[in-house]
């Protein structure tokens, strides 16, 4: 399994149950790949934050003018784009 496939599966796992084969391959890849391990923990953090955020909190963060830097924003775009590509 390559990183492209691994990041796609990590994103897919948010929406559907992975097959046993996918889970096994992904677990092994994440074990040996620092980049995908980091991606996985960022996804978990994001999910955690979003699950605890109320609409009021999200609105106040938005209103505070906090914005991601352009490079950070681009990085997230790249990851999302990669994650939606076919292997
Ligand atoms: Zn990887």
PDB file of N, CA and C and ligand atoms in Angstrom:
ATOM      1  N   UNK A   1       0.840  -1.198   0.000  1.00  0.00           N
ATOM      2  CA  UNK A   1       0.000   0.000   0.000  1.00  0.00           C
ATOM      3  C   UNK A   1       0.880   1.254   0.000  1.00  0.00           C
ATOM      4  N   UNK A   2       0.540   2.229  -0.847  1.00  0.00           N
ATOM      5  CA  UNK A   2       1.312   3.471  -0.849  1.00  0.00           C
ATOM      6  C   UNK A   2       0.579   4.557  -0.048  1.00  0.00           C
ATOM      7  N   UNK A   3       1.244   5.703   0.079  1.00  0.00           N
ATOM      8  CA  UNK A   3       0.696   6.772   0.919  1.00  0.00           C
ATOM      9  C   UNK A   3      -0.632   7.307   0.375  1.00  0.00           C
ATOM     10  N   UNK A   4      -0.740   7.347  -0.932  1.00  0.00           N
ATOM     11  CA  UNK A   4      -1.949   7.852  -1.560  1.00  0.00           C
ATOM     12  C   UNK A   4      -3.150   7.006  -1.132  1.00  0.00           C
ATOM     13  N   UNK A   5      -2.961   5.700  -1.249  1.00  0.00           N
ATOM     14  CA  UNK A   5      -4.031   4.770  -0.884  1.00  0.00           C
ATOM     15  C   UNK A   5      -4.310   4.850   0.627  1.00  0.00           C
ATOM     16  N   UNK A   6      -3.237   4.951   1.399  1.00  0.00           N
ATOM     17  CA  UNK A   6      -3.394   4.980   2.857  1.00  0.00           C
ATOM     18  C   UNK A   6      -4.184   6.215   3.306  1.00  0.00           C
ATOM     19  N   UNK A   7      -3.846   7.390   2.757  1.00  0.00           N
ATOM     20  CA  UNK A   7      -4.554   8.605   3.176  1.00  0.00           C
ATOM     21  C   UNK A   7      -6.012   8.550   2.715  1.00  0.00           C
ATOM     22  N   UNK A   8      -6.239   7.927   1.549  1.00  0.00           N
ATOM     23  CA  UNK A   8      -7.615   7.802   1.072  1.00  0.00           C
ATOM     24  C   UNK A   8      -8.422   6.913   2.014  1.00  0.00           C
ATOM     25  N   UNK A   9      -7.810   5.810   2.432  1.00  0.00           N
ATOM     26  CA  UNK A   9      -8.511   4.903   3.350  1.00  0.00           C
ATOM     27  C   UNK A   9      -8.756   5.568   4.704  1.00  0.00           C
ATOM     28  N   UNK A  10      -7.777   6.358   5.154  1.00  0.00           N
ATOM     29  CA  UNK A  10      -7.958   7.049   6.436  1.00  0.00           C
ATOM     30  C   UNK A  10      -9.164   7.986   6.354  1.00  0.00           C
ATOM     31  N   UNK A  11      -9.312   8.658   5.224  1.00  0.00           N
ATOM     32  CA  UNK A  11     -10.464   9.542   5.040  1.00  0.00           C
ATOM     33  C   UNK A  11     -11.742   8.723   4.883  1.00  0.00           C
ATOM     34  N   UNK A  12     -11.669   7.640   4.114  1.00  0.00           N
ATOM     35  CA  UNK A  12     -12.837   6.776   3.913  1.00  0.00           C
ATOM     36  C   UNK A  12     -13.357   6.246   5.240  1.00  0.00           C
ATOM     37  N   UNK A  13     -12.421   5.948   6.133  1.00  0.00           N
ATOM     38  CA  UNK A  13     -12.799   5.352   7.413  1.00  0.00           C
ATOM     39  C   UNK A  13     -13.725   6.263   8.214  1.00  0.00           C
ATOM     40  N   UNK A  14     -13.739   7.566   7.848  1.00  0.00           N
ATOM     41  CA  UNK A  14     -14.645   8.501   8.510  1.00  0.00           C
ATOM     42  C   UNK A  14     -16.088   8.224   8.098  1.00  0.00           C
ATOM     43  N   UNK A  15     -16.243   7.659   6.907  1.00  0.00           N
ATOM     44  CA  UNK A  15     -17.572   7.553   6.334  1.00  0.00           C
ATOM     45  C   UNK A  15     -18.099   6.138   6.191  1.00  0.00           C
ATOM     46  N   UNK A  16     -17.188   5.194   6.158  1.00  0.00           N
ATOM     47  CA  UNK A  16     -17.661   3.815   5.998  1.00  0.00           C
ATOM     48  C   UNK A  16     -16.751   2.868   6.762  1.00  0.00           C
ATOM     49  N   UNK A  17     -17.282   1.682   6.999  1.00  0.00           N
ATOM     50  CA  UNK A  17     -16.511   0.624   7.633  1.00  0.00           C
ATOM     51  C   UNK A  17     -15.515   0.082   6.613  1.00  0.00           C
ATOM     52  N   UNK A  18     -14.238   0.051   6.972  1.00  0.00           N
ATOM     53  CA  UNK A  18     -13.257  -0.526   6.051  1.00  0.00           C
ATOM     54  C   UNK A  18     -13.342  -2.046   6.112  1.00  0.00           C
ATOM     55  N   UNK A  19     -12.963  -2.679   5.004  1.00  0.00           N
ATOM     56  CA  UNK A  19     -12.935  -4.139   5.002  1.00  0.00           C
ATOM     57  C   UNK A  19     -11.766  -4.606   5.864  1.00  0.00           C
ATOM     58  N   UNK A  20     -11.783  -5.871   6.261  1.00  0.00           N
ATOM     59  CA  UNK A  20     -10.717  -6.415   7.101  1.00  0.00           C
ATOM     60  C   UNK A  20      -9.370  -6.281   6.385  1.00  0.00           C
ATOM     61  N   UNK A  21      -9.384  -6.528   5.086  1.00  0.00           N
ATOM     62  CA  UNK A  21      -8.181  -6.434   4.274  1.00  0.00           C
ATOM     63  C   UNK A  21      -7.643  -4.994   4.258  1.00  0.00           C
ATOM     64  N   UNK A  22      -8.547  -4.017   4.071  1.00  0.00           N
ATOM     65  CA  UNK A  22      -8.149  -2.610   4.068  1.00  0.00           C
ATOM     66  C   UNK A  22      -7.579  -2.209   5.428  1.00  0.00           C
ATOM     67  N   UNK A  23      -8.276  -2.618   6.469  1.00  0.00           N
ATOM     68  CA  UNK A  23      -7.815  -2.279   7.824  1.00  0.00           C
ATOM     69  C   UNK A  23      -6.430  -2.832   8.095  1.00  0.00           C
ATOM     70  N   UNK A  24      -6.216  -4.073   7.672  1.00  0.00           N
ATOM     71  CA  UNK A  24      -4.927  -4.716   7.894  1.00  0.00           C
ATOM     72  C   UNK A  24      -3.821  -3.978   7.137  1.00  0.00           C
ATOM     73  N   UNK A  25      -4.070  -3.710   5.860  1.00  0.00           N
ATOM     74  CA  UNK A  25      -3.086  -3.016   5.036  1.00  0.00           C
ATOM     75  C   UNK A  25      -2.779  -1.634   5.581  1.00  0.00           C
ATOM     76  N   UNK A  26      -3.842  -0.947   6.001  1.00  0.00           N
ATOM     77  CA  UNK A  26      -3.702   0.407   6.519  1.00  0.00           C
ATOM     78  C   UNK A  26      -2.925   0.408   7.836  1.00  0.00           C
ATOM     79  N   UNK A  27      -3.258  -0.523   8.699  1.00  0.00           N
ATOM     80  CA  UNK A  27      -2.579  -0.595   9.993  1.00  0.00           C
ATOM     81  C   UNK A  27      -1.084  -0.811   9.797  1.00  0.00           C
ATOM     82  N   UNK A  28      -0.771  -1.694   8.860  1.00  0.00           N
ATOM     83  CA  UNK A  28       0.637  -1.985   8.586  1.00  0.00           C
ATOM     84  C   UNK A  28       1.336  -0.750   8.002  1.00  0.00           C
ATOM     85  N   UNK A  29       0.672  -0.086   7.053  1.00  0.00           N
ATOM     86  CA  UNK A  29       1.285   1.085   6.431  1.00  0.00           C
ATOM     87  C   UNK A  29       1.532   2.190   7.466  1.00  0.00           C
ATOM     88  N   UNK A  30       0.540   2.445   8.283  1.00  0.00           N
ATOM     89  CA  UNK A  30       0.661   3.506   9.288  1.00  0.00           C
ATOM     90  C   UNK A  30       1.786   3.189  10.284  1.00  0.00           C
ATOM     91  N   UNK A  31       1.973   1.891  10.505  1.00  0.00           N
ATOM     92  CA  UNK A  31       3.032   1.458  11.414  1.00  0.00           C
ATOM     93  C   UNK A  31       4.421   1.830  10.882  1.00  0.00           C
ATOM     94  N   UNK A  32       4.591   1.739   9.569  1.00  0.00           N
ATOM     95  CA  UNK A  32       5.925   1.971   8.993  1.00  0.00           C
ATOM     96  C   UNK A  32       6.083   3.365   8.396  1.00  0.00           C
ATOM     97  N   UNK A  33       4.994   4.146   8.319  1.00  0.00           N
ATOM     98  CA  UNK A  33       5.065   5.427   7.609  1.00  0.00           C
ATOM     99  C   UNK A  33       4.743   6.603   8.547  1.00  0.00           C
ATOM    100  N   UNK A  34       5.749   7.419   8.806  1.00  0.00           N
ATOM    101  CA  UNK A  34       5.582   8.551   9.720  1.00  0.00           C
ATOM    102  C   UNK A  34       4.574   9.567   9.181  1.00  0.00           C
ATOM    103  N   UNK A  35       4.631   9.836   7.891  1.00  0.00           N
ATOM    104  CA  UNK A  35       3.764  10.856   7.297  1.00  0.00           C
ATOM    105  C   UNK A  35       2.294  10.478   7.459  1.00  0.00           C
ATOM    106  N   UNK A  36       1.973   9.229   7.195  1.00  0.00           N
ATOM    107  CA  UNK A  36       0.581   8.801   7.299  1.00  0.00           C
ATOM    108  C   UNK A  36       0.138   8.689   8.753  1.00  0.00           C
ATOM    109  N   UNK A  37       1.097   8.371   9.622  1.00  0.00           N
ATOM    110  CA  UNK A  37       0.770   8.328  11.045  1.00  0.00           C
ATOM    111  C   UNK A  37       0.378   9.738  11.504  1.00  0.00           C
ATOM    112  N   UNK A  38       1.141  10.736  11.028  1.00  0.00           N
ATOM    113  CA  UNK A  38       0.849  12.124  11.380  1.00  0.00           C
ATOM    114  C   UNK A  38      -0.514  12.538  10.806  1.00  0.00           C
ATOM    115  N   UNK A  39      -0.756  12.149   9.557  1.00  0.00           N
ATOM    116  CA  UNK A  39      -2.028  12.465   8.915  1.00  0.00           C
ATOM    117  C   UNK A  39      -3.186  11.866   9.724  1.00  0.00           C
ATOM    118  N   UNK A  40      -2.994  10.630  10.163  1.00  0.00           N
ATOM    119  CA  UNK A  40      -4.027   9.951  10.941  1.00  0.00           C
ATOM    120  C   UNK A  40      -4.313  10.696  12.248  1.00  0.00           C
ATOM    121  N   UNK A  41      -3.251  11.120  12.937  1.00  0.00           N
ATOM    122  CA  UNK A  41      -3.493  11.792  14.216  1.00  0.00           C
ATOM    123  C   UNK A  41      -4.102  13.169  14.004  1.00  0.00           C
ATOM    124  N   UNK A  42      -3.772  13.820  12.878  1.00  0.00           N
ATOM    125  CA  UNK A  42      -4.406  15.111  12.590  1.00  0.00           C
ATOM    126  C   UNK A  42      -5.889  14.940  12.306  1.00  0.00           C
ATOM    127  N   UNK A  43      -6.218  13.862  11.584  1.00  0.00           N
ATOM    128  CA  UNK A  43      -7.630  13.575  11.328  1.00  0.00           C
ATOM    129  C   UNK A  43      -8.377  13.336  12.635  1.00  0.00           C
ATOM    130  N   UNK A  44      -7.729  12.575  13.520  1.00  0.00           N
ATOM    131  CA  UNK A  44      -8.360  12.278  14.802  1.00  0.00           C
ATOM    132  C   UNK A  44      -8.572  13.549  15.618  1.00  0.00           C
ATOM    133  N   UNK A  45      -7.559  14.417  15.599  1.00  0.00           N
ATOM    134  CA  UNK A  45      -7.664  15.675  16.334  1.00  0.00           C
ATOM    135  C   UNK A  45      -8.796  16.527  15.772  1.00  0.00           C
ATOM    136  N   UNK A  46      -8.822  16.614  14.441  1.00  0.00           N
ATOM    137  CA  UNK A  46      -9.851  17.408  13.777  1.00  0.00           C
ATOM    138  C   UNK A  46     -11.247  16.880  14.122  1.00  0.00           C
ATOM    139  N   UNK A  47     -11.400  15.549  14.070  1.00  0.00           N
ATOM    140  CA  UNK A  47     -12.686  14.932  14.380  1.00  0.00           C
ATOM    141  C   UNK A  47     -13.082  15.233  15.825  1.00  0.00           C
ATOM    142  N   UNK A  48     -12.077  15.131  16.707  1.00  0.00           N
ATOM    143  CA  UNK A  48     -12.309  15.396  18.123  1.00  0.00           C
ATOM    144  C   UNK A  48     -12.775  16.843  18.329  1.00  0.00           C
ATOM    145  N   UNK A  49     -12.048  17.767  17.703  1.00  0.00           N
ATOM    146  CA  UNK A  49     -12.392  19.186  17.869  1.00  0.00           C
ATOM    147  C   UNK A  49     -13.779  19.474  17.321  1.00  0.00           C
ATOM    148  N   UNK A  50     -14.050  18.939  16.132  1.00  0.00           N
ATOM    149  CA  UNK A  50     -15.344  19.211  15.511  1.00  0.00           C
ATOM    150  C   UNK A  50     -16.488  18.603  16.312  1.00  0.00           C
ATOM    151  N   UNK A  51     -16.238  17.427  16.887  1.00  0.00           N
ATOM    152  CA  UNK A  51     -17.308  16.770  17.630  1.00  0.00           C
ATOM    153  C   UNK A  51     -17.634  17.513  18.921  1.00  0.00           C
ATOM    154  N   UNK A  52     -16.686  18.330  19.390  1.00  0.00           N
ATOM    155  CA  UNK A  52     -16.928  19.071  20.616  1.00  0.00           C
ATOM    156  C   UNK A  52     -17.324  20.527  20.389  1.00  0.00           C
ATOM    157  N   UNK A  53     -17.233  20.938  19.147  1.00  0.00           N
ATOM    158  CA  UNK A  53     -17.529  22.335  18.863  1.00  0.00           C
ATOM    159  C   UNK A  53     -19.029  22.543  18.675  1.00  0.00           C
ATOM    160  N   UNK A  54     -19.554  23.541  19.323  1.00  0.00           N
ATOM    161  CA  UNK A  54     -20.946  23.915  19.117  1.00  0.00           C
ATOM    162  C   UNK A  54     -20.982  24.946  17.994  1.00  0.00           C
ATOM    163  N   UNK A  55     -22.144  25.131  17.377  1.00  0.00           N
ATOM    164  CA  UNK A  55     -22.246  26.162  16.331  1.00  0.00           C
ATOM    165  C   UNK A  55     -21.797  27.531  16.851  1.00  0.00           C
ATOM    166  N   UNK A  56     -22.090  27.804  18.119  1.00  0.00           N
ATOM    167  CA  UNK A  56     -21.696  29.074  18.706  1.00  0.00           C
ATOM    168  C   UNK A  56     -20.161  29.205  18.764  1.00  0.00           C
ATOM    169  N   UNK A  57     -19.499  28.116  19.177  1.00  0.00           N
ATOM    170  CA  UNK A  57     -18.033  28.125  19.217  1.00  0.00           C
ATOM    171  C   UNK A  57     -17.443  28.329  17.824  1.00  0.00           C
ATOM    172  N   UNK A  58     -17.979  27.596  16.850  1.00  0.00           N
ATOM    173  CA  UNK A  58     -17.470  27.723  15.484  1.00  0.00           C
ATOM    174  C   UNK A  58     -17.660  29.147  14.982  1.00  0.00           C
ATOM    175  N   UNK A  59     -18.809  29.730  15.310  1.00  0.00           N
ATOM    176  CA  UNK A  59     -19.092  31.099  14.873  1.00  0.00           C
ATOM    177  C   UNK A  59     -18.124  32.082  15.519  1.00  0.00           C
ATOM    178  N   UNK A  60     -17.789  31.852  16.803  1.00  0.00           N
ATOM    179  CA  UNK A  60     -16.900  32.794  17.469  1.00  0.00           C
ATOM    180  C   UNK A  60     -15.458  32.644  16.978  1.00  0.00           C
ATOM    181  N   UNK A  61     -15.060  31.414  16.650  1.00  0.00           N
ATOM    182  CA  UNK A  61     -13.727  31.223  16.056  1.00  0.00           C
ATOM    183  C   UNK A  61     -13.669  31.959  14.724  1.00  0.00           C
ATOM    184  N   UNK A  62     -14.734  31.799  13.947  1.00  0.00           N
ATOM    185  CA  UNK A  62     -14.779  32.446  12.648  1.00  0.00           C
ATOM    186  C   UNK A  62     -14.742  33.968  12.805  1.00  0.00           C
ATOM    187  N   UNK A  63     -15.517  34.463  13.752  1.00  0.00           N
ATOM    188  CA  UNK A  63     -15.607  35.906  13.961  1.00  0.00           C
ATOM    189  C   UNK A  63     -14.314  36.493  14.515  1.00  0.00           C
ATOM    190  N   UNK A  64     -13.517  35.656  15.210  1.00  0.00           N
ATOM    191  CA  UNK A  64     -12.282  36.167  15.811  1.00  0.00           C
ATOM    192  C   UNK A  64     -11.231  36.492  14.753  1.00  0.00           C
ATOM    193  N   UNK A  65     -11.471  36.058  13.521  1.00  0.00           N
ATOM    194  CA  UNK A  65     -10.532  36.382  12.458  1.00  0.00           C
ATOM    195  C   UNK A  65      -9.354  35.433  12.400  1.00  0.00           C
ATOM    196  N   UNK A  66      -9.386  34.364  13.217  1.00  0.00           N
ATOM    197  CA  UNK A  66      -8.311  33.380  13.133  1.00  0.00           C
ATOM    198  C   UNK A  66      -8.411  32.667  11.788  1.00  0.00           C
ATOM    199  N   UNK A  67      -7.340  32.677  11.071  1.00  0.00           N
ATOM    200  CA  UNK A  67      -7.339  32.017   9.770  1.00  0.00           C
ATOM    201  C   UNK A  67      -6.079  31.166   9.659  1.00  0.00           C
ATOM    202  N   UNK A  68      -6.203  30.108   8.899  1.00  0.00           N
ATOM    203  CA  UNK A  68      -5.015  29.306   8.604  1.00  0.00           C
ATOM    204  C   UNK A  68      -4.108  30.096   7.671  1.00  0.00           C
ATOM    205  N   UNK A  69      -2.806  29.865   7.812  1.00  0.00           N
ATOM    206  CA  UNK A  69      -1.878  30.488   6.880  1.00  0.00           C
ATOM    207  C   UNK A  69      -2.116  29.895   5.493  1.00  0.00           C
ATOM    208  N   UNK A  70      -1.675  30.606   4.478  1.00  0.00           N
ATOM    209  CA  UNK A  70      -1.879  30.124   3.115  1.00  0.00           C
ATOM    210  C   UNK A  70      -1.215  28.771   2.892  1.00  0.00           C
ATOM    211  N   UNK A  71      -0.009  28.595   3.474  1.00  0.00           N
ATOM    212  CA  UNK A  71       0.700  27.332   3.248  1.00  0.00           C
ATOM    213  C   UNK A  71      -0.027  26.177   3.933  1.00  0.00           C
ATOM    214  N   UNK A  72      -0.544  26.458   5.115  1.00  0.00           N
ATOM    215  CA  UNK A  72      -1.288  25.436   5.854  1.00  0.00           C
ATOM    216  C   UNK A  72      -2.570  25.076   5.103  1.00  0.00           C
ATOM    217  N   UNK A  73      -3.223  26.099   4.609  1.00  0.00           N
ATOM    218  CA  UNK A  73      -4.452  25.901   3.862  1.00  0.00           C
ATOM    219  C   UNK A  73      -4.183  25.055   2.600  1.00  0.00           C
ATOM    220  N   UNK A  74      -3.077  25.399   1.936  1.00  0.00           N
ATOM    221  CA  UNK A  74      -2.718  24.675   0.721  1.00  0.00           C
ATOM    222  C   UNK A  74      -2.422  23.205   1.036  1.00  0.00           C
ATOM    223  N   UNK A  75      -1.729  23.003   2.164  1.00  0.00           N
ATOM    224  CA  UNK A  75      -1.378  21.636   2.576  1.00  0.00           C
ATOM    225  C   UNK A  75      -2.645  20.802   2.797  1.00  0.00           C
ATOM    226  N   UNK A  76      -3.620  21.383   3.449  1.00  0.00           N
ATOM    227  CA  UNK A  76      -4.873  20.669   3.698  1.00  0.00           C
ATOM    228  C   UNK A  76      -5.590  20.373   2.379  1.00  0.00           C
ATOM    229  N   UNK A  77      -5.579  21.382   1.484  1.00  0.00           N
ATOM    230  CA  UNK A  77      -6.168  21.174   0.157  1.00  0.00           C
ATOM    231  C   UNK A  77      -5.499  20.014  -0.557  1.00  0.00           C
ATOM    232  N   UNK A  78      -4.152  19.998  -0.494  1.00  0.00           N
ATOM    233  CA  UNK A  78      -3.401  18.931  -1.159  1.00  0.00           C
ATOM    234  C   UNK A  78      -3.775  17.573  -0.589  1.00  0.00           C
ATOM    235  N   UNK A  79      -3.840  17.506   0.725  1.00  0.00           N
ATOM    236  CA  UNK A  79      -4.168  16.235   1.378  1.00  0.00           C
ATOM    237  C   UNK A  79      -5.575  15.781   0.995  1.00  0.00           C
ATOM    238  N   UNK A  80      -6.502  16.725   0.995  1.00  0.00           N
ATOM    239  CA  UNK A  80      -7.874  16.387   0.627  1.00  0.00           C
ATOM    240  C   UNK A  80      -7.940  15.927  -0.831  1.00  0.00           C
ATOM    241  N   UNK A  81      -7.195  16.640  -1.677  1.00  0.00           N
ATOM    242  CA  UNK A  81      -7.201  16.280  -3.083  1.00  0.00           C
ATOM    243  C   UNK A  81      -6.640  14.877  -3.271  1.00  0.00           C
ATOM    244  N   UNK A  82      -5.497  14.632  -2.616  1.00  0.00           N
ATOM    245  CA  UNK A  82      -4.876  13.306  -2.713  1.00  0.00           C
ATOM    246  C   UNK A  82      -5.833  12.237  -2.218  1.00  0.00           C
ATOM    247  N   UNK A  83      -6.504  12.554  -1.138  1.00  0.00           N
ATOM    248  CA  UNK A  83      -7.354  11.551  -0.501  1.00  0.00           C
ATOM    249  C   UNK A  83      -8.561  11.196  -1.360  1.00  0.00           C
ATOM    250  N   UNK A  84      -8.906  12.074  -2.303  1.00  0.00           N
ATOM    251  CA  UNK A  84     -10.079  11.792  -3.119  1.00  0.00           C
ATOM    252  C   UNK A  84      -9.708  11.162  -4.458  1.00  0.00           C
ATOM    253  N   UNK A  85      -8.394  11.040  -4.727  1.00  0.00           N
ATOM    254  CA  UNK A  85      -7.968  10.450  -5.992  1.00  0.00           C
ATOM    255  C   UNK A  85      -8.034   8.934  -5.927  1.00  0.00           C
ATOM    256  N   UNK A  86      -8.316   8.351  -7.069  1.00  0.00           N
ATOM    257  CA  UNK A  86      -8.288   6.885  -7.156  1.00  0.00           C
ATOM    258  C   UNK A  86      -6.836   6.417  -7.042  1.00  0.00           C
ATOM    259  N   UNK A  87      -6.633   5.214  -6.523  1.00  0.00           N
ATOM    260  CA  UNK A  87      -5.253   4.726  -6.381  1.00  0.00           C
ATOM    261  C   UNK A  87      -4.578   4.518  -7.729  1.00  0.00           C
TER     262      UNK A  87
HETATM  263 ZN1  LIG B   1       2.350   6.691   4.060  1.00  0.00          ZN
END
